[in-house]
PDB file of C-alpha atoms in Angstrom:
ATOM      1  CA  UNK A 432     111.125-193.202-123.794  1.00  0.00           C
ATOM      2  CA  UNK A 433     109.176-190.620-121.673  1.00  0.00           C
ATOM      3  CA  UNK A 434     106.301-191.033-124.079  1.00  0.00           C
ATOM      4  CA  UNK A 435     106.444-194.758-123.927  1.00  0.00           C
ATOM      5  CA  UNK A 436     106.227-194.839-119.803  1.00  0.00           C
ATOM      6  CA  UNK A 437     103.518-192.160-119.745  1.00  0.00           C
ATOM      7  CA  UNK A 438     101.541-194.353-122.477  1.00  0.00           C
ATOM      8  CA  UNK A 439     102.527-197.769-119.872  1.00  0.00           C
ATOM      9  CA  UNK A 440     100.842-195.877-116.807  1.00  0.00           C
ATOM     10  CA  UNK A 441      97.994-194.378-118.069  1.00  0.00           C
ATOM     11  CA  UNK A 442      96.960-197.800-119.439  1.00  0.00           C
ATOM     12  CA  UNK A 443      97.660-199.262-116.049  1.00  0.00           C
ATOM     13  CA  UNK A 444      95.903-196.280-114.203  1.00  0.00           C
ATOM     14  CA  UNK A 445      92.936-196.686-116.787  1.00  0.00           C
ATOM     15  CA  UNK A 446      92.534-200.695-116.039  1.00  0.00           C
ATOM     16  CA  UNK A 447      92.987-200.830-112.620  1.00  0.00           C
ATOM     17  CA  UNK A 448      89.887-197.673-111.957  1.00  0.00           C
ATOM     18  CA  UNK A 449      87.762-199.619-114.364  1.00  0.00           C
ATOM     19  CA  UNK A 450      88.297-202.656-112.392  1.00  0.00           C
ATOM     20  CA  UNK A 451      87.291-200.909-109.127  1.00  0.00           C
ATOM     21  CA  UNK A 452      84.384-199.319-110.750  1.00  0.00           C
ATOM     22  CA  UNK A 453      83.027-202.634-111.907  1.00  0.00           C
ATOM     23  CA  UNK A 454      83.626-204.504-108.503  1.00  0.00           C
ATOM     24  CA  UNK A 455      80.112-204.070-107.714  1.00  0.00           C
ATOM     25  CA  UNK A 456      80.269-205.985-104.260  1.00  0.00           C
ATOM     26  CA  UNK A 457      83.374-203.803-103.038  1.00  0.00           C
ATOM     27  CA  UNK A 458      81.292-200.797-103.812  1.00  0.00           C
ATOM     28  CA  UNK A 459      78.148-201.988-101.921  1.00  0.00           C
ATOM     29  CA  UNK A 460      80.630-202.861 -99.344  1.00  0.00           C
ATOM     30  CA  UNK A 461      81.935-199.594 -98.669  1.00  0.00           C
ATOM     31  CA  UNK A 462      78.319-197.791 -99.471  1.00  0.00           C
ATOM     32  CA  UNK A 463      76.608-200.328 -96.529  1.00  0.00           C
ATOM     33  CA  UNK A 464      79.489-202.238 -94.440  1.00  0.00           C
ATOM     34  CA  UNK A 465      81.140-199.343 -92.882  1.00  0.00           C
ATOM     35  CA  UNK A 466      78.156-197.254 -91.621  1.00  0.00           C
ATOM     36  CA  UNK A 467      75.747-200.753 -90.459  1.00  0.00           C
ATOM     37  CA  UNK A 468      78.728-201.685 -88.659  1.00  0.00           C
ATOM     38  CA  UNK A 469      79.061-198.364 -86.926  1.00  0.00           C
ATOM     39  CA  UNK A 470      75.517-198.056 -86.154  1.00  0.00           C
ATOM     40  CA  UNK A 471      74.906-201.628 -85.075  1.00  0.00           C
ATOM     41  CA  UNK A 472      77.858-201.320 -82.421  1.00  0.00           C
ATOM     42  CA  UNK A 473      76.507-197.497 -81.006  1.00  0.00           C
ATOM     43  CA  UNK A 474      73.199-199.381 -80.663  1.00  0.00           C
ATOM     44  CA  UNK A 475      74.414-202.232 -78.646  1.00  0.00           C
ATOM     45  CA  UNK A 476      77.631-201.549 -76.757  1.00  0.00           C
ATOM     46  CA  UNK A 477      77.968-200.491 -73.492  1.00  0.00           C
ATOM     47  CA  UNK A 478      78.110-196.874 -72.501  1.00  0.00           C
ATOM     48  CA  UNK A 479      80.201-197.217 -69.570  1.00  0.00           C
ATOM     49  CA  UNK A 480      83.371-195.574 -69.432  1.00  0.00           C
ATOM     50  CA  UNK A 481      87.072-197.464 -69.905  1.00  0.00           C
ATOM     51  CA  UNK A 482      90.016-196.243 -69.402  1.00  0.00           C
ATOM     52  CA  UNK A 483      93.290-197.825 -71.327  1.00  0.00           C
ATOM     53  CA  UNK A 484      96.804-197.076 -72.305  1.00  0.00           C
ATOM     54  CA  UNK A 485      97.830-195.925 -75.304  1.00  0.00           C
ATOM     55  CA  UNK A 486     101.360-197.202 -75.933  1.00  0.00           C
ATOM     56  CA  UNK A 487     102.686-195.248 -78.506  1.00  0.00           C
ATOM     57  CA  UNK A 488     102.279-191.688 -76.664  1.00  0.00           C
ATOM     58  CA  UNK A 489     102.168-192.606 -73.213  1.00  0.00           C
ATOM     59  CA  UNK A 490      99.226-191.554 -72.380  1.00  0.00           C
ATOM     60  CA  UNK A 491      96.331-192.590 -71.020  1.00  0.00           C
ATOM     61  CA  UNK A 492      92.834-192.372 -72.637  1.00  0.00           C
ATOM     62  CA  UNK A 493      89.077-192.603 -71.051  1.00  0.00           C
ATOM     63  CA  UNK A 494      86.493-193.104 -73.432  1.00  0.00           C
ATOM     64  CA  UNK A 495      83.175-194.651 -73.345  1.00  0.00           C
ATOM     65  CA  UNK A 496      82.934-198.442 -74.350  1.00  0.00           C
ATOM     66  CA  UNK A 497      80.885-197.839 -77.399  1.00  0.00           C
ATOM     67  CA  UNK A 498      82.683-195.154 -79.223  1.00  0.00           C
ATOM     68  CA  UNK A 499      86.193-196.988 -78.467  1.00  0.00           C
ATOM     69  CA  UNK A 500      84.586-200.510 -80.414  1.00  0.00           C
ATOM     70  CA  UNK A 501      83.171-197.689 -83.388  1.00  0.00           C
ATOM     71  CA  UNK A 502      87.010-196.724 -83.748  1.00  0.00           C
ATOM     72  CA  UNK A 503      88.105-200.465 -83.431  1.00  0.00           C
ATOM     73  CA  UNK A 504      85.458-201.256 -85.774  1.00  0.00           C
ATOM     74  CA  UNK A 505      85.753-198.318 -88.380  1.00  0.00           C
ATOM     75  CA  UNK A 506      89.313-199.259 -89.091  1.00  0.00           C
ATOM     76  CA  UNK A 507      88.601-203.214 -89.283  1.00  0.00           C
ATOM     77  CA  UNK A 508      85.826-202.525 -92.187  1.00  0.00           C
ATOM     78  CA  UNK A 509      87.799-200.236 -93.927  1.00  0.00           C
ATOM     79  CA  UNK A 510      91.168-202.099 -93.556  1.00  0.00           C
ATOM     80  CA  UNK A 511      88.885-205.274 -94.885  1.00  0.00           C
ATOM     81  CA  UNK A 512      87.353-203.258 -98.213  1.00  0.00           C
ATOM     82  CA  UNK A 513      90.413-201.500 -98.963  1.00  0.00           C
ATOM     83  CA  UNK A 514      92.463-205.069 -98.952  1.00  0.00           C
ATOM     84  CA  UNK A 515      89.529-206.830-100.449  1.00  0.00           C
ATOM     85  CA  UNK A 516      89.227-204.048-103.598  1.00  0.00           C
ATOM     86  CA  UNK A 517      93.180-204.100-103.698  1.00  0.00           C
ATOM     87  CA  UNK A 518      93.686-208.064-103.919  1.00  0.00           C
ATOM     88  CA  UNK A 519      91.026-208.805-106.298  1.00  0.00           C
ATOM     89  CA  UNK A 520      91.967-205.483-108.453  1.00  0.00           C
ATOM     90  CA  UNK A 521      95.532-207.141-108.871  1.00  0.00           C
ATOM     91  CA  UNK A 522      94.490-211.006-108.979  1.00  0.00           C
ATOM     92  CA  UNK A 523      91.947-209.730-112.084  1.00  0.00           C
ATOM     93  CA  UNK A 524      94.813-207.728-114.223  1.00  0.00           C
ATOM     94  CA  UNK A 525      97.384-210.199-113.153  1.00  0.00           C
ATOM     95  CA  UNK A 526      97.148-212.322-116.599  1.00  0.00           C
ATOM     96  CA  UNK A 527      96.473-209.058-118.456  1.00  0.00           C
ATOM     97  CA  UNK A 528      99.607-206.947-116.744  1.00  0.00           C
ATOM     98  CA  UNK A 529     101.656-210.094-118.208  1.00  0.00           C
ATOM     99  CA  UNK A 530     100.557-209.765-121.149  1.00  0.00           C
ATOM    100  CA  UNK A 531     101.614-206.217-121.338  1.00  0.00           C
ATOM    101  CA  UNK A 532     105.065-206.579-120.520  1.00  0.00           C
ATOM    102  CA  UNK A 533     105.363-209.461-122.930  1.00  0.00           C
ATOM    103  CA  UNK A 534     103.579-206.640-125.226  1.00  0.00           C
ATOM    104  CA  UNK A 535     106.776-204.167-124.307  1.00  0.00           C
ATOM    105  CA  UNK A 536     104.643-202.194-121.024  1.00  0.00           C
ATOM    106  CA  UNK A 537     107.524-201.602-118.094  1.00  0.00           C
ATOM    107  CA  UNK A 538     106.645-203.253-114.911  1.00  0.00           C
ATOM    108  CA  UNK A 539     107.141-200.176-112.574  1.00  0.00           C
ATOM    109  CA  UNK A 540     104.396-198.377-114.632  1.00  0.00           C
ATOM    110  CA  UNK A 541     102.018-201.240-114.394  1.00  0.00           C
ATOM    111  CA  UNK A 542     102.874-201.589-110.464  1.00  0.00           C
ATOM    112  CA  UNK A 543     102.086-197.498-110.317  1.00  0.00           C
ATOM    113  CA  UNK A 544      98.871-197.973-111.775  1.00  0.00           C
ATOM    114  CA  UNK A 545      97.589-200.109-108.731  1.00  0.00           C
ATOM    115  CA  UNK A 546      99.181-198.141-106.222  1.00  0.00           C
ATOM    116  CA  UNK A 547      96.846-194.592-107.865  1.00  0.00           C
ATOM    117  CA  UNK A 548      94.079-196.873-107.633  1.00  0.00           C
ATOM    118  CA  UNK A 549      94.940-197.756-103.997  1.00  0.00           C
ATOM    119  CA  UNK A 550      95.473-194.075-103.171  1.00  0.00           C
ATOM    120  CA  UNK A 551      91.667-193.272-104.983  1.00  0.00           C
ATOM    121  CA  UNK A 552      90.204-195.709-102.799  1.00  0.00           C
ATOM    122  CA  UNK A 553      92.106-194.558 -99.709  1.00  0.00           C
ATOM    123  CA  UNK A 554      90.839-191.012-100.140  1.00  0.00           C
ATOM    124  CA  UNK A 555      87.088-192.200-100.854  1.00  0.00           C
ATOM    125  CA  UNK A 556      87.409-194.747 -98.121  1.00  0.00           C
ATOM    126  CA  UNK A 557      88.854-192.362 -95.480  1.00  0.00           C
ATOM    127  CA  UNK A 558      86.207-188.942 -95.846  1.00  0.00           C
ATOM    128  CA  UNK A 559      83.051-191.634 -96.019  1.00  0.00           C
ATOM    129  CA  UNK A 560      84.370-193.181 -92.500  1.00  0.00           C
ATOM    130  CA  UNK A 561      85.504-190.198 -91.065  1.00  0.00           C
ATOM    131  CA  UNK A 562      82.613-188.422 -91.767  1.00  0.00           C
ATOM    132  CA  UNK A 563      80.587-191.532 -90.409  1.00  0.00           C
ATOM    133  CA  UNK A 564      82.493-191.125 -87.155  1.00  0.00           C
ATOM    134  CA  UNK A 565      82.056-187.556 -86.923  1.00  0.00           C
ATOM    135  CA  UNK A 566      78.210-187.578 -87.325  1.00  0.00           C
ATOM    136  CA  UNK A 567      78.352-190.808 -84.176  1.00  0.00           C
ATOM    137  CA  UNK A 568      80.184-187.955 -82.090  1.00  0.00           C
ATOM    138  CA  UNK A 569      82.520-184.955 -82.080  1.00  0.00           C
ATOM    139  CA  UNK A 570      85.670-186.182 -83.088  1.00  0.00           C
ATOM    140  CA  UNK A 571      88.381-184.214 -80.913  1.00  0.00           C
ATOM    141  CA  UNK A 572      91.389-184.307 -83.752  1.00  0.00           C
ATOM    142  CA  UNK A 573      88.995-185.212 -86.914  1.00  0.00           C
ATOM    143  CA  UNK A 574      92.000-184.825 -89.335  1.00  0.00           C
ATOM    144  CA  UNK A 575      94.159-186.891 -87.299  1.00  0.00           C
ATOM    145  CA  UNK A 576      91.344-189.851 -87.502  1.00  0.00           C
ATOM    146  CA  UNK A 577      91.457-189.249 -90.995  1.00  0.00           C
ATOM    147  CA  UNK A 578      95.230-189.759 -91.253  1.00  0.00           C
ATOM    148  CA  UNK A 579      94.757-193.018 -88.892  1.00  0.00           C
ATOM    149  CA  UNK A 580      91.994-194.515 -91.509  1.00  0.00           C
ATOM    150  CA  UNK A 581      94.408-193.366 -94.606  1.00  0.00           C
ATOM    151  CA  UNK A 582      97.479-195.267 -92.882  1.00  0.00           C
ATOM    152  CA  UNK A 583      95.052-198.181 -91.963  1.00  0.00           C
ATOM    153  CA  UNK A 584      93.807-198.099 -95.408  1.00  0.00           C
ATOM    154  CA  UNK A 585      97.135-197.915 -97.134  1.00  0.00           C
ATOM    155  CA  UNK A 586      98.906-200.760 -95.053  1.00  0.00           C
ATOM    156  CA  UNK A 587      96.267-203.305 -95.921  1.00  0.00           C
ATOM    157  CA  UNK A 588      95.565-202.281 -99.484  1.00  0.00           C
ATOM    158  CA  UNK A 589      99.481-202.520-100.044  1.00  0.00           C
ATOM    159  CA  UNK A 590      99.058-206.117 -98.639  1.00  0.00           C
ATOM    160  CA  UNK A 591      95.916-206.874-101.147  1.00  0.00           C
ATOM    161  CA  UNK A 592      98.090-205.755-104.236  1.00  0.00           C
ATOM    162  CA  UNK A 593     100.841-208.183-102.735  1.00  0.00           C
ATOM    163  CA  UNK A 594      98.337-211.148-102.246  1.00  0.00           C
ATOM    164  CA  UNK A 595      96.870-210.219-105.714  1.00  0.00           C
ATOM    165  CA  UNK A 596     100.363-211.108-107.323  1.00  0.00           C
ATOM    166  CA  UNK A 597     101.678-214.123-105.117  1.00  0.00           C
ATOM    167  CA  UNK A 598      98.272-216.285-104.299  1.00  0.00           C
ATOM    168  CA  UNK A 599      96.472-218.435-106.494  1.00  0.00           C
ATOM    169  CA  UNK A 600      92.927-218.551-105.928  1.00  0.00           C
ATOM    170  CA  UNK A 601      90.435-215.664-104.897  1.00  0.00           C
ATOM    171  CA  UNK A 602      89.677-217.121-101.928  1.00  0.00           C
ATOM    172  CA  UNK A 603      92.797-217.367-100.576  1.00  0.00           C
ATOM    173  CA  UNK A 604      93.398-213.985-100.819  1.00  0.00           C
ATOM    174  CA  UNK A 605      90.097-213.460 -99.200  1.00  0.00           C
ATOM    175  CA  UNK A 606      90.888-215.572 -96.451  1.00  0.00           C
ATOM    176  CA  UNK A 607      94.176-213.675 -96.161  1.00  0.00           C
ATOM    177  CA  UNK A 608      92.682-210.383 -95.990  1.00  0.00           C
ATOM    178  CA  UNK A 609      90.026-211.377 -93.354  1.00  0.00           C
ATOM    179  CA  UNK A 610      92.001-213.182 -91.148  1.00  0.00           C
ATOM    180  CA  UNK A 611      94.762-210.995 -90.735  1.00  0.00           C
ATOM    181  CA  UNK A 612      92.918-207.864 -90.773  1.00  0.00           C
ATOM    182  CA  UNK A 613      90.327-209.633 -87.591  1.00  0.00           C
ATOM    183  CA  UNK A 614      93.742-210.617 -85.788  1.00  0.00           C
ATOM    184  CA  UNK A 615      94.866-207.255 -86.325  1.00  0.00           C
ATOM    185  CA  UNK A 616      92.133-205.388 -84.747  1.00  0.00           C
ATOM    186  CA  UNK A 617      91.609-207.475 -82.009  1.00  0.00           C
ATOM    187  CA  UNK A 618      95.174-207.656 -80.520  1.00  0.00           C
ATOM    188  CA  UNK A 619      94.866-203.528 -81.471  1.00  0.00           C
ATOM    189  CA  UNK A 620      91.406-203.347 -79.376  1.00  0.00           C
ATOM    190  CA  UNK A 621      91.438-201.752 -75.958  1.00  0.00           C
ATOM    191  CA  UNK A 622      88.213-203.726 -75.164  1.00  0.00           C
ATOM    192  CA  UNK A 623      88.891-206.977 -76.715  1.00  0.00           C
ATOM    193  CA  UNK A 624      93.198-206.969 -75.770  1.00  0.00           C
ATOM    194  CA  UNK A 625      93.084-204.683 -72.344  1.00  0.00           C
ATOM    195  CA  UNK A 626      96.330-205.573 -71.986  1.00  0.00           C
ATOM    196  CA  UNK A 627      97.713-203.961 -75.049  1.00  0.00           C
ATOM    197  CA  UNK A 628     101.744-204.464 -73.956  1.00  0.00           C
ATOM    198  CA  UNK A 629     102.453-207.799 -76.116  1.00  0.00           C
ATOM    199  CA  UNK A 630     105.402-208.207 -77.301  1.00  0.00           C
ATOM    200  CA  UNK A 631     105.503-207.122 -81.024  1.00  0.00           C
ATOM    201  CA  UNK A 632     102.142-206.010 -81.048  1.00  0.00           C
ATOM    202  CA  UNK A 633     103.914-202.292 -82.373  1.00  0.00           C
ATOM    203  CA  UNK A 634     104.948-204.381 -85.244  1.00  0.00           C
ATOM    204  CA  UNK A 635     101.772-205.164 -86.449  1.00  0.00           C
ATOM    205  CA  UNK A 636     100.251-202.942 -89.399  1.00  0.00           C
ATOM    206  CA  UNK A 637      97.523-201.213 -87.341  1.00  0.00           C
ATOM    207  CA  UNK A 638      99.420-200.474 -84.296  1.00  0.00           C
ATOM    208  CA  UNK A 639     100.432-196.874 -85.466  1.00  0.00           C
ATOM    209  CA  UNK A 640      96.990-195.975 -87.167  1.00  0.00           C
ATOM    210  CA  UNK A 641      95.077-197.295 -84.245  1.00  0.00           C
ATOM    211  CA  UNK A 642      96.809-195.736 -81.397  1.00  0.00           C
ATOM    212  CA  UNK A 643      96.173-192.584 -83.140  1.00  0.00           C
ATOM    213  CA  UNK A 644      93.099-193.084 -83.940  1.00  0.00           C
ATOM    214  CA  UNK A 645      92.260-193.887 -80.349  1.00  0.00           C
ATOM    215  CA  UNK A 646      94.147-190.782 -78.940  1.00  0.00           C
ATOM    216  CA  UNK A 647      92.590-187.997 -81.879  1.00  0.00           C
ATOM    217  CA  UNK A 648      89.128-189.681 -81.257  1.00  0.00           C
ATOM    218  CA  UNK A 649      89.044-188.807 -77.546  1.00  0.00           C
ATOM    219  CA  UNK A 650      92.384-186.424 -76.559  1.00  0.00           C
ATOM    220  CA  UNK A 651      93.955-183.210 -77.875  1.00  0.00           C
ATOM    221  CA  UNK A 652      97.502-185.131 -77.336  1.00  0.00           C
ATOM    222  CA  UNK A 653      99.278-184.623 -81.078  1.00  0.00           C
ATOM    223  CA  UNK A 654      98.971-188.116 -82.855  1.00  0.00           C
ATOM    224  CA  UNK A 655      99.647-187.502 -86.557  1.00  0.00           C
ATOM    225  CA  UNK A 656     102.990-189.049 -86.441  1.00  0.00           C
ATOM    226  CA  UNK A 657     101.802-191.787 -85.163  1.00  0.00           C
ATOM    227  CA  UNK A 658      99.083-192.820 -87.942  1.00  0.00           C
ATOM    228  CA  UNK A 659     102.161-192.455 -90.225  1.00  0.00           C
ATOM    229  CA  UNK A 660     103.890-195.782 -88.640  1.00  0.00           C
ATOM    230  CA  UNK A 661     101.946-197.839 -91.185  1.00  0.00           C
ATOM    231  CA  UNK A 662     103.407-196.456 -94.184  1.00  0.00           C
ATOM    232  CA  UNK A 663     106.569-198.639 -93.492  1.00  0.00           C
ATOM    233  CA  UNK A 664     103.912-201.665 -94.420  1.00  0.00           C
ATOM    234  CA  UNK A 665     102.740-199.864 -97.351  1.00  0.00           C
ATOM    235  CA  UNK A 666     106.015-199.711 -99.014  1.00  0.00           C
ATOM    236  CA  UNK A 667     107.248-202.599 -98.002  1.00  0.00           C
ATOM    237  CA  UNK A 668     103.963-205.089 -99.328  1.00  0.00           C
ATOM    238  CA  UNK A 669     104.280-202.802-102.307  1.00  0.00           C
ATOM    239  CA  UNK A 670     108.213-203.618-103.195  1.00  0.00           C
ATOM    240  CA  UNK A 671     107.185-207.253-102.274  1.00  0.00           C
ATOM    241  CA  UNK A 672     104.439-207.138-104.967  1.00  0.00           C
ATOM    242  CA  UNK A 673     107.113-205.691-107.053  1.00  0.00           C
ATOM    243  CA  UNK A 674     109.822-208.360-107.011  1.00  0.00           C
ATOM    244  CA  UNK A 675     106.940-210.909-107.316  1.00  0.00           C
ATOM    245  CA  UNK A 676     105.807-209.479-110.541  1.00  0.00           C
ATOM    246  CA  UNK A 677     109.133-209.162-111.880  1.00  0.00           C
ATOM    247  CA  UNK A 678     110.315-212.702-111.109  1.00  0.00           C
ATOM    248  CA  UNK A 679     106.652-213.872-112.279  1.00  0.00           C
ATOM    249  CA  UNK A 680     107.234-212.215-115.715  1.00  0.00           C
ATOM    250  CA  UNK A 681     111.589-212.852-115.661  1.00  0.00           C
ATOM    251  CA  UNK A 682     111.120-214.609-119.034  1.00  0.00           C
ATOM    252  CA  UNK A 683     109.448-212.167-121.040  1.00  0.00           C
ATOM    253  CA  UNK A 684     110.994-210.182-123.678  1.00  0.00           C
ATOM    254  CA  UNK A 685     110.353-206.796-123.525  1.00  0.00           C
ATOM    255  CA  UNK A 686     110.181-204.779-126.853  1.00  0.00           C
ATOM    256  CA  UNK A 687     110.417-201.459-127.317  1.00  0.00           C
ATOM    257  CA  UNK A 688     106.623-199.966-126.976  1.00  0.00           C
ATOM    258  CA  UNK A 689     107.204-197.073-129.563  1.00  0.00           C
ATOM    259  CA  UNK A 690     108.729-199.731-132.445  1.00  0.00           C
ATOM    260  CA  UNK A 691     106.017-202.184-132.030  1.00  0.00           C
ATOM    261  CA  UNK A 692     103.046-199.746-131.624  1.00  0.00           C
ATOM    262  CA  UNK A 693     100.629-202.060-130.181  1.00  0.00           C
ATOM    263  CA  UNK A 694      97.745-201.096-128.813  1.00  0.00           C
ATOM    264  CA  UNK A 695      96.654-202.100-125.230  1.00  0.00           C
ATOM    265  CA  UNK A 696      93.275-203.926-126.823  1.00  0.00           C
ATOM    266  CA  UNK A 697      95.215-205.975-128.929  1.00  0.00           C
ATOM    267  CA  UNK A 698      96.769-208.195-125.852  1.00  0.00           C
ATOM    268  CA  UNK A 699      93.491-208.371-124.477  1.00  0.00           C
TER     269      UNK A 699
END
């Protein structure tokens, strides 16, 4: 049995890498997106100083204009490629991950398999754009921006792996991923929502991960427990993509992997 799980994830783990590694525009994406963007808005935002609350410590933070719309924007492009690179790494295996468990595979294992792949392209996602920020300015708490960008990172690739199973086309899931991600940022803005005291607005995925991100950019106030108030998303979309899988694939049988000895390629 232990054999026959470790053989289901390291298939799973093996398809859903290759499938990032061959998503050529996702790559170019993260290579070009993140740093243009960050460049493009130190070029042509304001310098001036604003000062806003930041909800979630009660504190308040003075910053210029430009580096507070970097941070804004930093965690909008990587929240978009990391939800992107999630959704269309699920919608692509979808038909094949069926076919496994019809082939014997347990679900869970296949389900693991995108999360490692979603924790790969957290990592690579969150050194490239902190070390973008860092070389824009000295970050005051640059491990604490990192956490933000992980948690931002996490919360919307959970929600791409969800899409991935439950939508139908690719671009509804693209639509999904853009439009909630641009809401997301822009209620989460100090310069675009100066307001920041909707209600629910500490509901929303990016509350936690940009309120620290905000604070460790600018203040020495502790934050790192507040970038971790998007992993609550991240499990959640990922037990949602779960129970979607599992009533999408309710009628298969599921033979015993070490009886029938087939071989991944063979489902293909």
């Amino acid at each position: 049995m232990m054999k026959h799980r470790w053989t289901a994830f390291t298939v799973a783990v093996g398809f859903t890498l290759t499938g990032h590694f061959r998503n050529r525009f996702a790559l170019l994406l993260t290579a070009f997106f993140i740093p243009t963007w960050i460049y493009l808005v130190r070029a042509t935002a304001l310098q001036k100083a604003v000062t806003f609350d930041n909800s979630a410590l009660g504190i308040e933070v003075t910053a210029s204009m430009s580096r507070t719309i970097q941070v804004s924007s930093a965690l909008h492009a990587v929240t978009v490629i990391a939800g992107f690179m999630m959704f269309m790494a699920a919608f692509s295996a979808r038909d094949m991950d069926e076919r496994l468990v019809l082939a014997g595979y347990p679900r869970l294992q296949l389900l693991a398999g995108q999360v490692i792949g979603l924790l790969v392209v957290t990592a690579v996602l969150t050194c490239y754009t902190t070390v973008l920020l860092r070389l824009s300015w000295q970050l005051t708490q640059p491990w604490t921006v990192a956490a933000a960008v992980a948690g931002a990172s996490l919360a919307y690739g959970g929600l791409g792996i969800m899409a991935g199973f439950l939508l139908r086309g690719e671009l509804e899931g693209f639509f999904v991923v853009v439009m909630a991600t641009l809401i997301d940022v822009g209620l989460q803005s100090p310069v675009s929502n100066p307001a920041g005291d909707q209600r629910g607005l500490n509901l929303l995925p990016l509350y936690g991960p940009s309120q620290a991100a905000l604070a460790a950019s600018f203040t020495s106030t502790p934050a790192l427990w507040c970038a971790a108030r998007a992993l609550p998303w991240f499990v959640a979309t990922g037990l949602l993509a779960m129970l979607v899988f599992c009533l999408r694939t309710r009628h298969y049988s599921r033979p015993h992997l070490a009886s029938t000895r087939t071989d991944p390629m063979d489902v293909v």
